[in-house]
Short mmCIF file of C-alpha atoms in Angstrom, two decimals:
data_model
loop_
_atom_site.label_atom_id
_atom_site.label_comp_id
_atom_site.label_asym_id
_atom_site.label_seq_id
_atom_site.Cartn_x
_atom_site.Cartn_y
_atom_site.Cartn_z
CA MET J 1159 17.90 -17.86 95.21
CA LYS J 1160 20.08 -16.28 92.55
CA LYS J 1161 18.27 -18.16 89.75
CA THR J 1162 14.88 -17.17 91.21
CA LEU J 1163 15.93 -13.52 91.25
CA LEU J 1164 17.16 -13.78 87.67
CA PHE J 1165 13.86 -15.33 86.56
CA PHE J 1166 11.84 -12.49 88.08
CA THR J 1167 14.17 -9.93 86.53
CA VAL J 1168 13.72 -11.37 83.04
CA PHE J 1169 9.96 -11.64 83.63
CA LEU J 1170 9.69 -7.98 84.61
CA PHE J 1171 11.91 -7.01 81.71
CA PHE J 1172 9.62 -8.59 79.12
CA GLY J 1173 6.62 -7.09 80.83
CA PHE J 1174 8.31 -3.76 80.40
CA LEU J 1175 8.67 -4.43 76.69
CA VAL J 1176 4.93 -4.83 76.37
CA ALA J 1177 4.34 -1.45 77.98
CA GLU J 1178 6.82 0.60 75.90
CA ASP J 1179 9.32 0.39 73.08
CA VAL J 1180 12.82 -0.70 74.02
CA LYS J 1181 15.96 0.15 72.15
CA THR J 1182 17.63 -2.65 70.35
CA GLY J 1183 20.91 -4.04 71.55
CA GLU J 1184 22.35 -6.52 74.08
CA TYR J 1185 21.27 -6.60 77.72
CA ASP J 1186 23.37 -8.47 80.32
CA PHE J 1187 21.55 -10.04 83.29
CA GLY J 1188 24.38 -11.83 84.99
CA ASP J 1189 24.44 -15.33 83.62
CA VAL J 1190 22.05 -14.47 80.80
CA THR J 1191 22.62 -12.06 77.92
CA VAL J 1192 19.52 -10.96 75.99
CA THR J 1193 19.89 -9.48 72.53
CA LEU J 1194 16.97 -7.49 71.19
CA PHE J 1195 16.50 -6.83 67.49
CA GLU J 1196 14.36 -4.14 66.05
CA GLU J 1197 11.32 -5.63 64.46
CA ARG J 1198 11.04 -4.39 60.91
CA GLU J 1199 7.95 -4.24 58.91
CA PRO J 1200 8.23 -6.22 55.69
CA GLU J 1201 9.22 -4.02 52.81
CA PRO J 1202 6.36 -3.46 50.40
CA GLU J 1203 6.68 -5.30 47.14
CA PRO J 1204 7.44 -3.00 44.23
CA GLU J 1205 4.35 -2.09 42.35
CA LYS J 1206 4.12 -3.81 39.01
CA GLU J 1207 3.99 -1.49 36.10
CA PRO J 1208 0.66 -1.81 34.36
CA GLU J 1209 0.94 -3.77 31.17
CA PRO J 1210 0.29 -1.62 28.12
CA GLU J 1211 -3.08 -2.18 26.62
CA PRO J 1212 -2.88 -3.91 23.23
CA VAL J 1213 -3.09 -1.37 20.46
CA GLU J 1214 -5.50 -2.38 17.77
CA PRO J 1215 -4.11 -1.78 14.29
CA VAL J 1216 -5.67 1.19 12.63
CA PRO J 1217 -7.49 -0.04 9.57
CA GLU J 1218 -6.14 1.34 6.33
CA ILE J 1219 -8.55 3.86 4.90
CA ARG J 1220 -8.74 3.15 1.19
CA GLU J 1221 -9.93 5.79 -1.18
CA LYS J 1222 -13.36 4.97 -2.53
CA PRO J 1223 -12.99 3.95 -6.17
CA LYS J 1224 -14.53 6.16 -8.81
CA PHE J 1225 -17.68 4.82 -10.38
CA PHE J 1226 -16.65 6.36 -13.70
CA TYR J 1227 -13.47 7.89 -15.07
CA ILE J 1228 -12.40 9.47 -18.32
CA GLN J 1229 -8.75 9.65 -19.32
CA PRO J 1230 -7.36 11.67 -22.24
CA ALA J 1231 -3.69 11.14 -23.12
CA LEU J 1232 -1.16 12.17 -25.75
CA GLY J 1233 2.07 10.47 -26.81
CA PHE J 1234 3.67 8.43 -29.54
CA GLY J 1235 4.11 4.92 -30.87
CA THR J 1236 7.16 3.36 -32.41
CA GLY J 1237 8.40 0.04 -33.70
CA VAL J 1238 7.80 -1.55 -37.08
CA SER J 1239 5.41 1.34 -37.74
CA GLY J 1240 8.34 3.77 -37.65
CA TYR J 1241 7.05 6.74 -35.66
CA ARG J 1242 3.50 7.97 -35.09
CA VAL J 1243 1.77 10.53 -32.92
CA THR J 1244 -1.00 9.01 -30.80
CA ALA J 1245 -3.97 10.63 -29.04
CA ALA J 1246 -6.08 8.40 -26.80
CA LEU J 1247 -9.30 8.72 -24.86
CA ASP J 1248 -10.22 6.01 -22.36
CA ALA J 1249 -13.43 5.72 -20.37
CA GLY J 1250 -14.23 3.13 -17.72
CA PHE J 1251 -17.18 2.09 -15.53
CA LEU J 1252 -16.70 0.33 -12.20
CA VAL J 1253 -18.22 -3.16 -12.31
CA GLY J 1254 -16.63 -4.80 -9.27
CA SER J 1255 -14.33 -4.25 -6.31
CA THR J 1256 -12.35 -6.45 -3.91
CA GLU J 1257 -9.70 -5.87 -1.24
CA VAL J 1258 -7.06 -6.29 -3.92
CA ALA J 1259 -8.35 -4.52 -7.01
CA ASN J 1260 -11.17 -2.64 -8.69
CA PHE J 1261 -12.50 -3.81 -12.04
CA TYR J 1262 -13.52 -1.44 -14.84
CA VAL J 1263 -14.89 -2.01 -18.33
CA GLY J 1264 -15.20 0.67 -20.96
CA LEU J 1265 -13.98 1.95 -24.30
CA ASP J 1266 -10.57 2.92 -25.66
CA PHE J 1267 -10.41 5.37 -28.60
CA ASP J 1268 -7.02 5.85 -30.28
CA PHE J 1269 -6.15 8.23 -33.11
CA ARG J 1270 -2.75 7.64 -34.75
CA ALA J 1271 -1.19 9.72 -37.49
CA GLY J 1272 2.14 10.32 -39.25
CA MET J 1273 2.88 6.65 -39.78
CA VAL J 1274 6.01 5.99 -41.83
CA ALA J 1275 6.33 2.26 -42.44
CA LEU J 1276 7.42 -0.26 -44.99
CA LEU J 1277 3.87 -1.13 -46.00
CA LEU J 1278 1.98 2.15 -45.45
CA LYS J 1279 2.44 5.77 -46.43
CA ASP J 1280 1.06 8.79 -44.58
CA SER J 1281 -1.63 6.69 -42.96
CA LYS J 1282 -4.12 7.69 -40.35
CA GLU J 1283 -5.78 5.27 -37.96
CA PHE J 1284 -8.80 5.39 -35.72
CA ALA J 1285 -9.05 2.42 -33.35
CA VAL J 1286 -12.18 1.63 -31.34
CA GLN J 1287 -11.69 -1.03 -28.67
CA ALA J 1288 -13.45 -2.51 -25.66
CA ASN J 1289 -11.33 -2.08 -22.57
CA GLY J 1290 -10.94 -4.15 -19.40
CA VAL J 1291 -8.98 -2.63 -16.50
CA PHE J 1292 -7.68 -4.20 -13.28
CA ASP J 1293 -7.02 -1.27 -10.94
CA PHE J 1294 -4.58 -2.05 -8.08
CA ALA J 1295 -3.95 0.37 -5.18
CA VAL J 1296 -0.30 0.71 -4.14
CA ALA J 1297 1.36 1.98 -0.94
CA ASN J 1298 3.50 4.75 -2.37
CA PRO J 1299 3.53 8.47 -1.48
CA GLU J 1300 3.69 9.46 -5.16
CA LEU J 1301 1.87 6.64 -6.92
CA LYS J 1302 -1.79 5.94 -6.23
CA ASN J 1303 -2.73 3.08 -8.54
CA VAL J 1304 -1.29 0.75 -11.13
CA ASP J 1305 -3.74 -0.50 -13.76
CA LEU J 1306 -3.39 -3.50 -16.02
CA TRP J 1307 -5.47 -2.93 -19.15
CA ILE J 1308 -6.40 -5.19 -22.03
CA SER J 1309 -8.23 -3.97 -25.14
CA LEU J 1310 -9.73 -5.58 -28.23
CA GLY J 1311 -11.60 -4.11 -31.18
CA PHE J 1312 -11.06 -2.87 -34.73
CA ASP J 1313 -8.77 -0.31 -36.37
CA LEU J 1314 -10.05 1.83 -39.25
CA ILE J 1315 -7.13 2.86 -41.47
CA TYR J 1316 -6.90 5.45 -44.23
CA GLY J 1317 -3.72 5.34 -46.31
CA GLY J 1318 -1.88 4.08 -49.33
CA LYS J 1319 -0.55 0.54 -49.46
CA TYR J 1320 2.70 -0.45 -51.01
CA HIS J 1321 2.04 -2.64 -54.05
CA GLU J 1322 4.43 -3.73 -56.83
CA GLU J 1323 7.14 -1.18 -56.01
CA ASP J 1324 4.64 1.63 -55.83
CA PHE J 1325 2.01 3.00 -53.45
CA GLN J 1326 -1.64 2.67 -54.31
CA ASP J 1327 -4.02 5.57 -53.89
CA PRO J 1328 -5.12 6.07 -50.28
CA SER J 1329 -8.22 4.16 -49.29
CA PHE J 1330 -10.17 3.01 -46.23
CA TYR J 1331 -9.87 -0.46 -44.81
CA TYR J 1332 -9.88 -1.98 -41.34
CA VAL J 1333 -8.06 -4.64 -39.37
CA GLN J 1334 -8.46 -6.09 -35.90
CA ALA J 1335 -7.02 -4.00 -33.05
CA TRP J 1336 -5.64 -5.14 -29.71
CA GLY J 1337 -3.47 -3.83 -26.92
CA ILE J 1338 -2.13 -4.60 -23.48
CA GLY J 1339 -0.18 -2.51 -20.98
CA LEU J 1340 -0.04 -0.59 -17.70
CA ASP J 1341 -1.37 2.75 -16.51
CA PHE J 1342 0.60 4.38 -13.67
CA VAL J 1343 -1.79 6.74 -11.86
CA PHE J 1344 -0.01 9.30 -9.67
CA THR J 1345 -1.53 11.03 -6.63
CA ASN J 1346 -2.16 14.19 -8.67
CA ASN J 1347 -4.12 12.04 -11.20
CA ILE J 1348 -1.44 12.41 -13.88
CA ILE J 1349 -1.13 9.09 -15.72
CA LEU J 1350 1.69 7.43 -17.60
CA LYS J 1351 0.36 4.88 -20.07
CA ALA J 1352 2.75 2.29 -21.47
CA GLY J 1353 1.76 -0.65 -23.60
CA ILE J 1354 1.87 -2.61 -26.81
CA ASP J 1355 -0.58 -2.15 -29.69
CA GLY J 1356 -1.12 -4.41 -32.66
CA PHE J 1357 0.30 -2.71 -35.75
CA LEU J 1358 -1.75 -3.84 -38.77
CA GLY J 1359 -3.58 -6.05 -36.29
CA ILE J 1360 -0.63 -8.43 -35.91
CA ILE J 1361 2.77 -6.83 -35.28
CA PRO J 1362 3.44 -5.55 -31.70
CA ASP J 1363 4.16 -1.81 -31.56
CA LEU J 1364 5.28 0.15 -28.49
CA THR J 1365 3.05 2.99 -27.23
CA LEU J 1366 3.89 5.59 -24.56
CA LEU J 1367 1.48 8.34 -23.52
CA VAL J 1368 0.99 10.94 -20.75
CA GLY J 1369 -2.48 12.06 -19.68
CA TYR J 1370 -4.86 12.93 -16.86
CA ARG J 1371 -7.60 10.90 -15.17
CA PHE J 1372 -10.82 12.78 -14.39
#
């Protein structure tokens, strides 16, 4: 009888749970102890942070190369020639362009005076040369381009030659002319031209000039 009464008590108790919420804890029904636990809703999973969208690299905007440039410069030459004042005028036309460099061809006019050398006296030169330029862009806040130039042509000279311990009367003659060097083009278009010219068409002579590229 006691077990039957206990069964009905437990049965009514669980029926009561269906009808309303019951506090959690332990309930003692004589021979049986019932422990109720609060049913918890599963905790929501933490939201995943959205993955950042891949940032496409911004393409480097390169300055469009000039189709034509003209570049006057003034400086000096030194070496076996002694010392000479040099005025130069370069002009170039764009003939090709790649991701690495622009290619120019043009003319290089050089006027040199005040030469004091072992073989010449008070000479004046006028060199006319064909010019090839490889124009490389550089990533520098002050420097815009570095150009490798190569020139070849002829050099018209007026001066007296040393002959038998004396200088002959000045006269005109010409020799081959050549040169190679670098142009450093700054962002304000000021250029520093450094190179080697062929003195008397053969002997290397240092040249250094400052100018402006239009």
